[in-house]
Amino acid sequence: MGHFFRLIFIGLTILRFGLDEVALSGFRQGWVRALVRVATIGRRSSLDAPRGARLRMALERLGPIFVKFGQVLSTRRDLLPLDVADELAHLQDRVPPFPGDQALAMVEKAFGRRIDEIFELFDRVPVASASIAQVHFATLKSGREVAVKVLRPGMLEVIEHDLMLLHQLARLVEWVWADGKRLKPREVVAEFDVYLHDELDLVREAANAAQLRRNMQGLDLVMVPEMVWDFCTSTVLVMERMHGVPISQVARLREAGVDISKLARDGVTIFFTQVFRDGFFHADMHPGNIMVSLAPRSFGRYIALDFGIVGTLTDWDKEYLAQNFLAFFRRDYKRVAELHVESGWVPPNTRVDALESAIRAVCEPHFDRPLKDISLGQVLMRLFQTSRRFNVEIQPQLVLLQKTLLNIEGLGRQLDPDLDLWATAKPFLESWMHRQVGWTGLVERFKNEAPRYAQLLPELPRLVHQALLRGKASDPAKLALLVEQRRTNRLLQALLYAAVGFVGGVLATQILLHWR
């Protein structure tokens, strides 16, 4: 019965905010259209607010899980109309905090100890509250100041209930809506299901933070709180307390003497370092998750918070992105089209010239503006939307990257309207491409593969010989192959000795020159 009444409430909310008008034209079944018209008799034929705003208000009314779903859905700009995606991006977790006594009880349950055995002080009033968890400040017995993130009580049961309804609604939308299959509602809900369950595990968030902290240690531009692993569980997370000013308080930062233009450039540098150097990036870099340090030793550095969402990229993903961006700024639209075909994301029978023409129509207008006004996030989004016409399957990690890139661009240009994003990004793209296709990349790949070669090369003659013996030993072609293989081995050995001799000679020369 609980599911039934919840579905009734969802249906009434849809009608109240006029969302039936958004989708009515897409219903395939005549009886569905008739039923909706009967149910909405007496209501104004149109509402004042745009469709995106009505959808946002409806999700806010349906509760925290639907708000979170709308936030995730806003990242799928390859599927949604722009006006709807932009409005959903404004969704915020405006959730009242749960009582501090409940948080205290959850902490004691998670650690199996009384609160005063763990903390010297524990502030029962939370400093932040969202749909999944809330944060309290505390002091450990050792005197160390920490932040304690506590999962909302009963959260798993609520999520499972609403996720079940979302799965049912997705199947219904795909069945009754003409555009349902293209929007892939079931796949989107399944993706949200995985994302939400990952965010519910605070140990996973702690591991993400630890990885980012390790990656960023040598950059000296961003600080990541250290996890207190002795007090990290799936429901309670204890981390180092960070002191800083929210990055949205620009006037306060400027008064403190922070170089705002440098701060904007540093944000872009941090992002592209995470993407093209590490392939592991903070994917929720909105202003609410970023502070700036004013402490003398770390003045002007970013402070990153909330690591529930991270993105990962393979070398192949990074190569695809780097080549696309470089080809775009060279106006080489044929290469952009070829990259889509080579990636296997478009059907093999796709005409490259047709895809090239579509990409040119989307991208060329960007060049009417100065480079500093070009949005890489918008370019990537337009490429995804154009590719959709050619049945491209956009990978989730690239959609997450595009969403984060839009966040970074918006934040950077909010700090400094004259920020030239391309001037900051270009060195990372060119450096990465050089490492991939230049001598540096070749040497690195040889170093990475050397242990495998060292093990395989001595065994190669025996393996080939055994393979030949399993066939007809008298086969002239196989005997010739064996002879050729032995000759190749001798050649490889000679090359190896020559390389070793050459390196030794260079080293000896350098030593002699040094001692002179």
Coordinates of C-alpha atoms in Angstrom, one line a residue:
M1 CA 0.0 0.0 0.0
G2 CA 2.9 2.3 0.7
H3 CA 4.1 2.0 -2.9
F4 CA 0.5 2.7 -4.1
F5 CA 0.0 5.9 -2.1
R6 CA 3.5 7.1 -3.1
L7 CA 2.7 6.6 -6.8
I8 CA -0.6 8.5 -6.3
F9 CA 1.3 11.4 -4.8
I10 CA 3.8 11.3 -7.6
G11 CA 1.0 11.4 -10.2
L12 CA -0.8 14.3 -8.5
T13 CA 2.5 16.2 -8.3
I14 CA 3.0 15.7 -12.1
L15 CA -0.4 17.1 -12.7
R16 CA -0.1 20.0 -10.3
F17 CA 3.1 21.3 -12.0
G18 CA 1.8 20.7 -15.5
L19 CA 4.4 18.2 -16.4
D20 CA 1.8 16.3 -18.4
E21 CA 1.8 19.2 -20.9
V22 CA 5.6 18.6 -21.4
A23 CA 5.2 15.0 -22.3
L24 CA 1.6 14.8 -23.6
S25 CA 2.5 15.3 -27.3
G26 CA 4.9 12.3 -27.0
F27 CA 2.4 9.8 -25.7
R28 CA 1.8 7.1 -28.3
Q29 CA -1.4 5.7 -26.7
G30 CA -4.6 7.6 -27.4
W31 CA -6.2 6.4 -24.1
V32 CA -3.3 7.9 -22.1
R33 CA -3.8 11.3 -23.7
A34 CA -7.5 11.1 -23.0
L35 CA -7.0 10.0 -19.4
V36 CA -4.7 13.0 -18.8
R37 CA -7.1 15.5 -20.3
V38 CA -9.9 14.2 -18.1
A39 CA -7.7 14.4 -15.0
T40 CA -6.7 18.0 -15.7
I41 CA -10.2 19.4 -16.5
G42 CA -10.5 22.9 -14.9
R43 CA -6.8 23.5 -14.8
R44 CA -5.3 26.3 -16.8
S45 CA -4.2 25.1 -20.2
S46 CA -0.7 26.5 -19.5
L47 CA 1.3 27.5 -16.5
D48 CA 3.4 30.7 -16.2
A49 CA 6.7 29.0 -15.3
P50 CA 8.9 27.4 -18.1
R51 CA 8.8 23.6 -18.3
G52 CA 12.3 23.2 -16.8
A53 CA 11.3 25.3 -13.7
R54 CA 8.2 23.3 -13.3
L55 CA 10.1 20.0 -13.4
R56 CA 12.6 21.4 -10.8
M57 CA 9.8 22.5 -8.5
A58 CA 8.1 19.1 -8.8
L59 CA 11.3 17.2 -7.9
E60 CA 11.8 19.4 -4.9
R61 CA 8.3 18.6 -3.7
L62 CA 8.8 14.9 -4.2
G63 CA 11.7 14.8 -1.7
P64 CA 15.5 14.4 -1.3
I65 CA 15.9 11.3 -3.5
F66 CA 14.1 12.9 -6.4
V67 CA 16.2 16.1 -5.9
K68 CA 19.3 14.0 -6.0
F69 CA 18.0 12.2 -9.2
G70 CA 17.4 15.6 -10.8
Q71 CA 21.0 16.7 -10.0
V72 CA 22.3 13.5 -11.6
L73 CA 19.9 13.9 -14.6
S74 CA 21.2 17.5 -15.1
T75 CA 24.6 16.0 -16.1
R76 CA 23.0 14.1 -19.0
R77 CA 23.1 17.0 -21.4
D78 CA 23.5 14.5 -24.2
L79 CA 19.9 13.4 -23.6
L80 CA 18.0 16.4 -22.2
P81 CA 17.0 19.7 -23.8
L82 CA 19.3 22.5 -22.7
D83 CA 16.7 24.6 -20.9
V84 CA 15.7 21.6 -18.8
A85 CA 19.3 20.6 -18.0
D86 CA 20.2 24.1 -17.0
E87 CA 17.2 24.4 -14.7
L88 CA 17.9 21.0 -13.1
A89 CA 21.5 22.1 -12.4
H90 CA 20.0 24.7 -10.0
L91 CA 18.6 21.9 -7.7
Q92 CA 20.0 22.2 -4.2
D93 CA 19.8 19.8 -1.2
R94 CA 17.7 22.1 1.0
V95 CA 17.1 19.4 3.6
P96 CA 16.5 20.3 7.3
P97 CA 19.1 18.6 9.6
F98 CA 18.1 15.7 11.7
P99 CA 18.5 16.0 15.5
G100 CA 22.0 16.0 17.0
D101 CA 21.0 13.3 19.5
Q102 CA 20.3 11.0 16.6
A103 CA 23.7 11.8 15.0
L104 CA 25.4 11.1 18.4
A105 CA 23.5 7.7 18.7
M106 CA 24.6 6.7 15.1
V107 CA 28.2 7.6 15.9
E108 CA 28.1 5.5 19.1
K109 CA 26.5 2.6 17.2
A110 CA 29.1 2.8 14.4
F111 CA 32.1 2.6 16.7
G112 CA 30.5 0.5 19.5
R113 CA 31.8 3.0 22.1
R114 CA 30.4 5.9 24.1
I115 CA 30.8 9.3 22.5
D116 CA 32.9 10.7 25.4
E117 CA 35.4 7.8 24.9
I118 CA 36.1 9.0 21.4
F119 CA 35.7 12.7 21.4
E120 CA 36.7 15.4 23.8
L121 CA 34.0 17.7 22.3
F122 CA 31.2 16.9 19.9
D123 CA 29.1 19.7 18.5
R124 CA 25.5 18.5 18.3
V125 CA 24.5 21.3 16.0
P126 CA 25.5 20.4 12.4
V127 CA 27.4 22.8 10.2
A128 CA 26.1 21.4 7.0
S129 CA 23.1 19.2 6.0
A130 CA 22.2 17.5 2.8
S131 CA 19.9 14.8 1.5
I132 CA 22.4 11.9 2.2
A133 CA 24.3 13.0 5.3
Q134 CA 25.2 15.9 7.6
V135 CA 28.4 17.2 9.2
H136 CA 29.3 18.0 12.8
F137 CA 32.5 19.5 14.1
A138 CA 34.3 17.6 17.0
T139 CA 37.6 17.3 18.8
L140 CA 39.3 13.9 19.3
K141 CA 40.8 12.8 22.6
S142 CA 44.2 13.6 21.2
G143 CA 43.1 17.2 20.7
R144 CA 42.9 17.0 16.9
E145 CA 40.0 19.0 15.4
V146 CA 37.9 16.9 13.0
A147 CA 34.7 17.0 11.0
V148 CA 32.3 14.1 11.4
K149 CA 30.1 13.1 8.5
V150 CA 27.0 11.1 9.6
L151 CA 24.7 9.3 7.2
R152 CA 21.0 10.1 7.7
P153 CA 19.2 7.5 9.8
G154 CA 17.0 5.1 7.8
M155 CA 18.4 6.4 4.6
L156 CA 18.9 3.1 2.9
E157 CA 15.3 2.0 3.4
V158 CA 14.0 5.4 2.0
I159 CA 16.3 5.1 -1.0
E160 CA 15.4 1.5 -1.8
H161 CA 11.7 2.5 -1.7
D162 CA 12.0 5.4 -4.0
L163 CA 14.5 3.7 -6.3
M164 CA 12.0 0.9 -6.9
L165 CA 9.4 3.5 -7.9
L166 CA 11.9 5.2 -10.2
H167 CA 12.6 1.9 -11.9
Q168 CA 8.8 1.4 -12.4
L169 CA 8.3 4.9 -13.7
A170 CA 11.2 4.5 -16.2
R171 CA 9.6 1.3 -17.6
L172 CA 6.3 3.2 -17.9
V173 CA 7.9 6.2 -19.6
E174 CA 9.7 3.9 -22.1
W175 CA 6.4 2.2 -22.9
V176 CA 4.0 5.1 -23.3
W177 CA 6.3 7.9 -24.6
A178 CA 7.3 8.0 -28.2
D179 CA 10.7 9.4 -27.3
G180 CA 11.2 7.1 -24.4
K181 CA 13.6 4.7 -26.0
R182 CA 15.9 7.4 -27.2
L183 CA 16.1 9.0 -23.7
K184 CA 16.9 5.5 -22.2
P185 CA 15.1 6.1 -18.9
R186 CA 15.8 2.6 -17.6
E187 CA 19.6 3.0 -18.2
V188 CA 19.6 6.5 -16.6
V189 CA 17.8 5.2 -13.5
A190 CA 20.2 2.2 -13.3
E191 CA 23.2 4.6 -13.5
F192 CA 21.6 6.7 -10.7
D193 CA 21.0 3.6 -8.6
V194 CA 24.7 2.7 -8.8
Y195 CA 25.8 6.3 -8.1
L196 CA 23.5 6.6 -5.1
H197 CA 24.6 3.4 -3.5
D198 CA 28.2 4.4 -3.9
E199 CA 27.5 7.7 -2.2
L200 CA 25.9 5.8 0.7
D201 CA 29.2 4.1 1.5
L202 CA 31.3 6.6 3.3
V203 CA 34.3 4.3 3.3
R204 CA 34.3 4.7 -0.5
E205 CA 34.2 8.5 -0.1
A206 CA 37.2 8.3 2.3
A207 CA 39.1 6.2 -0.2
N208 CA 38.4 8.7 -3.0
A209 CA 39.6 11.6 -0.8
A210 CA 42.8 9.6 0.1
Q211 CA 43.6 9.1 -3.6
L212 CA 43.0 12.7 -4.5
R213 CA 45.1 13.9 -1.5
R214 CA 48.0 11.6 -2.6
N215 CA 47.7 12.8 -6.3
M216 CA 47.6 16.5 -5.3
Q217 CA 50.5 16.5 -2.8
G218 CA 53.1 17.9 -5.1
L219 CA 50.9 20.5 -6.8
D220 CA 50.7 23.0 -3.8
L221 CA 47.5 24.4 -5.2
V222 CA 44.8 22.4 -3.4
M223 CA 44.4 20.9 0.0
V224 CA 42.4 17.7 0.7
P225 CA 41.5 16.7 4.3
E226 CA 43.3 13.7 5.7
M227 CA 41.0 10.8 6.6
V228 CA 41.1 9.5 10.2
W229 CA 41.0 5.8 9.2
D230 CA 40.6 4.5 12.7
F231 CA 37.2 6.2 12.7
C232 CA 35.9 5.6 9.2
T233 CA 32.9 3.3 8.7
S234 CA 30.2 3.0 6.0
T235 CA 27.9 5.2 8.0
V236 CA 30.3 7.6 9.8
L237 CA 33.3 9.4 8.4
V238 CA 35.9 11.3 10.4
M239 CA 38.3 13.6 8.7
E240 CA 40.7 16.5 9.3
R241 CA 38.8 19.7 9.9
M242 CA 39.6 22.3 7.3
H243 CA 39.6 26.1 8.0
G244 CA 38.8 28.4 5.1
V245 CA 36.5 30.9 3.4
P246 CA 33.8 29.6 0.9
I247 CA 35.0 30.4 -2.6
S248 CA 31.6 32.1 -3.3
Q249 CA 32.5 34.9 -0.9
V250 CA 34.7 36.7 -3.4
A251 CA 34.5 40.1 -1.7
R252 CA 35.8 38.6 1.6
L253 CA 38.6 36.8 -0.3
R254 CA 39.6 40.0 -2.1
E255 CA 39.7 42.0 1.2
A256 CA 42.0 39.3 2.6
G257 CA 44.4 39.9 -0.2
V258 CA 43.8 36.8 -2.3
D259 CA 44.7 37.2 -6.0
I260 CA 41.3 36.4 -7.5
S261 CA 42.6 36.1 -11.1
K262 CA 45.3 33.6 -10.0
L263 CA 42.6 31.7 -8.0
A264 CA 40.6 31.3 -11.2
R265 CA 43.6 30.0 -13.2
D266 CA 44.6 27.7 -10.3
G267 CA 41.1 26.1 -10.4
V268 CA 41.5 25.3 -14.1
T269 CA 45.1 24.0 -13.5
I270 CA 43.9 21.7 -10.7
F271 CA 41.1 20.2 -12.9
F272 CA 43.3 19.6 -16.0
T273 CA 46.0 18.1 -13.9
Q274 CA 43.5 15.7 -12.4
V275 CA 42.1 14.8 -15.8
F276 CA 45.2 14.6 -18.1
R277 CA 47.9 13.6 -15.6
D278 CA 46.0 11.4 -13.1
G279 CA 42.8 10.4 -14.9
F280 CA 41.1 10.7 -11.5
F281 CA 39.1 13.9 -10.9
H282 CA 36.8 15.5 -8.3
A283 CA 33.5 15.4 -10.2
D284 CA 31.5 17.6 -7.8
M285 CA 33.4 20.9 -7.8
H286 CA 30.6 23.3 -7.3
P287 CA 31.1 26.4 -5.0
G288 CA 29.5 24.6 -2.0
N289 CA 32.3 22.1 -2.0
I290 CA 35.3 24.5 -2.3
M291 CA 36.9 26.8 0.2
V292 CA 40.0 28.9 0.1
S293 CA 42.7 28.9 2.8
L294 CA 43.7 32.2 4.5
A295 CA 46.3 30.5 6.8
P296 CA 49.8 32.0 6.3
R297 CA 51.4 28.6 5.3
S298 CA 48.7 27.8 2.7
F299 CA 47.4 31.2 1.8
G300 CA 45.3 31.2 -1.4
R301 CA 45.1 27.5 -1.8
Y302 CA 41.9 25.7 -2.7
I303 CA 40.3 23.4 -0.1
A304 CA 38.3 20.5 -1.7
L305 CA 35.4 18.9 0.2
D306 CA 32.9 16.1 -0.4
F307 CA 34.4 13.3 -2.4
G308 CA 31.3 11.2 -3.0
I309 CA 31.5 11.7 -6.7
V310 CA 34.8 11.2 -8.6
G311 CA 35.4 10.5 -12.2
T312 CA 38.0 8.2 -13.8
L313 CA 39.5 8.2 -17.3
T314 CA 41.5 5.6 -19.1
D315 CA 44.4 6.6 -21.3
W316 CA 42.1 6.0 -24.3
D317 CA 39.6 8.4 -22.9
K318 CA 42.3 11.0 -22.3
E319 CA 43.6 10.6 -25.8
Y320 CA 40.1 11.0 -27.3
L321 CA 39.6 14.2 -25.3
A322 CA 43.0 15.7 -26.1
Q323 CA 42.8 15.0 -29.8
N324 CA 39.2 16.3 -30.0
F325 CA 40.1 19.6 -28.3
L326 CA 43.2 20.1 -30.3
A327 CA 41.4 19.3 -33.6
F328 CA 38.6 21.6 -32.7
F329 CA 40.9 24.6 -32.0
R330 CA 42.6 23.8 -35.3
R331 CA 39.2 23.7 -37.0
D332 CA 40.0 20.2 -38.2
Y333 CA 36.5 19.0 -38.2
K334 CA 37.3 16.0 -40.4
R335 CA 39.7 14.8 -37.7
V336 CA 36.9 15.2 -35.1
A337 CA 34.6 13.1 -37.2
E338 CA 37.3 10.5 -37.7
L339 CA 37.9 10.3 -34.0
H340 CA 34.2 9.5 -33.4
V341 CA 34.4 6.7 -36.0
E342 CA 37.7 5.3 -34.8
S343 CA 36.3 5.2 -31.2
G344 CA 33.6 2.8 -32.3
W345 CA 30.9 5.1 -30.9
V346 CA 29.2 5.5 -34.3
P347 CA 28.1 2.7 -36.5
P348 CA 30.9 1.6 -38.9
N349 CA 28.8 2.6 -42.0
T350 CA 28.6 6.2 -40.8
R351 CA 29.6 8.7 -43.5
V352 CA 32.6 10.7 -42.2
D353 CA 31.7 13.6 -44.5
A354 CA 28.2 13.8 -43.1
L355 CA 29.4 13.7 -39.5
E356 CA 32.1 16.3 -40.4
S357 CA 29.5 18.6 -41.8
A358 CA 27.3 18.3 -38.7
I359 CA 30.2 19.0 -36.4
R360 CA 31.3 22.0 -38.5
A361 CA 27.8 23.5 -38.3
V362 CA 27.9 23.2 -34.5
C363 CA 31.5 24.3 -33.8
E364 CA 32.2 27.0 -36.4
P365 CA 30.0 29.7 -34.6
H366 CA 32.3 29.5 -31.6
F367 CA 35.2 31.0 -33.6
D368 CA 33.3 34.3 -34.0
R369 CA 34.3 35.0 -30.4
P370 CA 37.8 35.4 -28.8
L371 CA 39.5 32.3 -27.6
K372 CA 39.0 33.4 -24.0
D373 CA 35.2 33.4 -24.5
I374 CA 35.1 29.9 -25.9
S375 CA 33.6 27.3 -23.4
L376 CA 35.3 23.9 -23.7
G377 CA 32.4 22.4 -21.7
Q378 CA 29.9 23.8 -24.2
V379 CA 32.0 22.5 -27.1
L380 CA 32.1 19.0 -25.6
M381 CA 28.4 19.2 -24.9
R382 CA 27.6 20.3 -28.5
L383 CA 29.8 17.4 -29.8
F384 CA 27.8 14.9 -27.7
Q385 CA 24.5 16.4 -28.9
T386 CA 25.5 16.3 -32.5
S387 CA 26.8 12.8 -32.1
R388 CA 23.4 11.7 -30.8
R389 CA 22.0 12.2 -34.3
F390 CA 24.4 9.5 -35.5
N391 CA 23.4 7.0 -32.8
V392 CA 26.6 7.6 -30.7
E393 CA 26.7 5.8 -27.3
I394 CA 28.3 8.5 -25.0
Q395 CA 30.3 7.0 -22.2
P396 CA 29.2 7.9 -18.6
Q397 CA 32.7 9.0 -17.6
L398 CA 32.9 11.6 -20.4
V399 CA 29.4 12.9 -19.5
L400 CA 30.6 13.3 -15.9
L401 CA 33.7 15.1 -17.2
Q402 CA 31.7 17.5 -19.3
K403 CA 29.5 18.4 -16.3
T404 CA 32.5 19.0 -14.2
L405 CA 34.2 21.1 -16.9
L406 CA 31.1 23.3 -17.1
N407 CA 31.3 23.7 -13.3
I408 CA 34.9 24.7 -13.4
E409 CA 34.4 27.1 -16.3
G410 CA 31.4 28.7 -14.5
L411 CA 33.4 29.1 -11.3
G412 CA 36.5 30.4 -13.0
R413 CA 34.7 33.0 -15.0
Q414 CA 32.7 34.0 -12.0
L415 CA 36.0 34.8 -10.3
D416 CA 37.6 36.3 -13.4
P417 CA 35.5 37.2 -16.4
D418 CA 38.6 37.5 -18.6
L419 CA 39.9 34.0 -17.8
D420 CA 41.3 32.5 -20.9
L421 CA 40.5 28.8 -20.3
W422 CA 42.1 27.7 -23.6
A423 CA 45.5 29.3 -22.7
T424 CA 45.4 27.4 -19.4
A425 CA 44.3 24.1 -20.9
K426 CA 46.4 24.0 -24.0
P427 CA 49.8 23.2 -22.3
F428 CA 48.2 20.2 -20.6
L429 CA 46.7 18.9 -23.8
E430 CA 50.0 19.3 -25.8
S431 CA 52.1 17.9 -22.9
W432 CA 49.9 14.9 -22.7
M433 CA 49.9 14.3 -26.5
H434 CA 53.7 14.6 -26.4
R435 CA 54.0 12.0 -23.7
Q436 CA 51.7 9.7 -25.7
V437 CA 53.2 10.0 -29.2
G438 CA 56.6 11.5 -28.6
W439 CA 59.9 10.0 -27.5
T440 CA 59.0 10.5 -23.9
G441 CA 55.9 8.4 -24.3
L442 CA 57.9 5.7 -26.2
V443 CA 60.5 5.4 -23.4
E444 CA 57.8 5.4 -20.7
R445 CA 56.0 2.5 -22.4
F446 CA 59.2 0.6 -22.9
K447 CA 59.9 1.0 -19.2
N448 CA 56.4 -0.1 -18.2
E449 CA 56.6 -3.2 -20.5
A450 CA 60.2 -4.1 -19.8
P451 CA 59.4 -6.7 -17.0
R452 CA 57.0 -8.5 -19.3
Y453 CA 59.5 -8.5 -22.2
A454 CA 62.3 -9.7 -19.9
Q455 CA 60.2 -12.7 -18.9
L456 CA 58.8 -13.4 -22.4
L457 CA 61.8 -13.1 -24.7
P458 CA 63.9 -16.0 -23.3
E459 CA 60.9 -18.3 -23.5
L460 CA 59.9 -17.3 -27.0
P461 CA 62.1 -19.8 -28.9
R462 CA 60.9 -22.7 -26.8
L463 CA 57.2 -21.6 -27.2
V464 CA 57.5 -21.3 -31.0
H465 CA 59.4 -24.6 -31.2
Q466 CA 56.7 -26.4 -29.2
A467 CA 54.0 -24.9 -31.3
L468 CA 55.7 -26.1 -34.5
L469 CA 56.2 -29.6 -33.1
R470 CA 52.5 -29.9 -32.4
G471 CA 52.0 -29.7 -36.2
K472 CA 53.8 -31.5 -38.9
A473 CA 57.5 -31.2 -38.3
S474 CA 58.2 -31.8 -42.0
D475 CA 56.0 -28.9 -43.2
P476 CA 58.5 -26.7 -45.2
A477 CA 56.6 -23.5 -44.3
K478 CA 56.8 -24.2 -40.6
L479 CA 60.5 -25.2 -40.9
A480 CA 61.1 -21.9 -42.7
L481 CA 59.2 -20.1 -40.0
L482 CA 61.5 -21.7 -37.4
V483 CA 64.6 -20.6 -39.2
E484 CA 63.3 -17.1 -39.6
Q485 CA 62.4 -16.9 -36.0
R486 CA 65.9 -18.0 -35.0
R487 CA 67.4 -15.4 -37.3
T488 CA 65.1 -12.7 -35.7
N489 CA 66.2 -13.8 -32.2
R490 CA 69.9 -13.3 -33.2
L491 CA 69.0 -9.9 -34.6
L492 CA 67.2 -8.8 -31.5
Q493 CA 70.1 -10.0 -29.4
A494 CA 72.5 -8.0 -31.5
L495 CA 70.3 -4.9 -31.3
L496 CA 70.1 -5.3 -27.5
Y497 CA 73.9 -5.6 -27.1
A498 CA 74.3 -2.5 -29.4
A499 CA 71.8 -0.5 -27.4
V500 CA 73.5 -1.5 -24.1
G501 CA 76.9 -0.6 -25.6
F502 CA 75.6 2.7 -26.9
V503 CA 74.1 3.7 -23.5
G504 CA 77.3 2.6 -21.8
G505 CA 79.4 4.7 -24.1
V506 CA 77.2 7.8 -23.5
L507 CA 77.5 7.3 -19.8
A508 CA 81.3 6.8 -20.0
T509 CA 81.6 10.0 -22.1
Q510 CA 79.5 12.0 -19.6
I511 CA 81.7 10.8 -16.7
L512 CA 84.9 11.7 -18.5
L513 CA 83.6 15.1 -19.4
H514 CA 82.4 15.6 -15.8
W515 CA 85.8 14.8 -14.4
R516 CA 87.6 17.0 -16.8

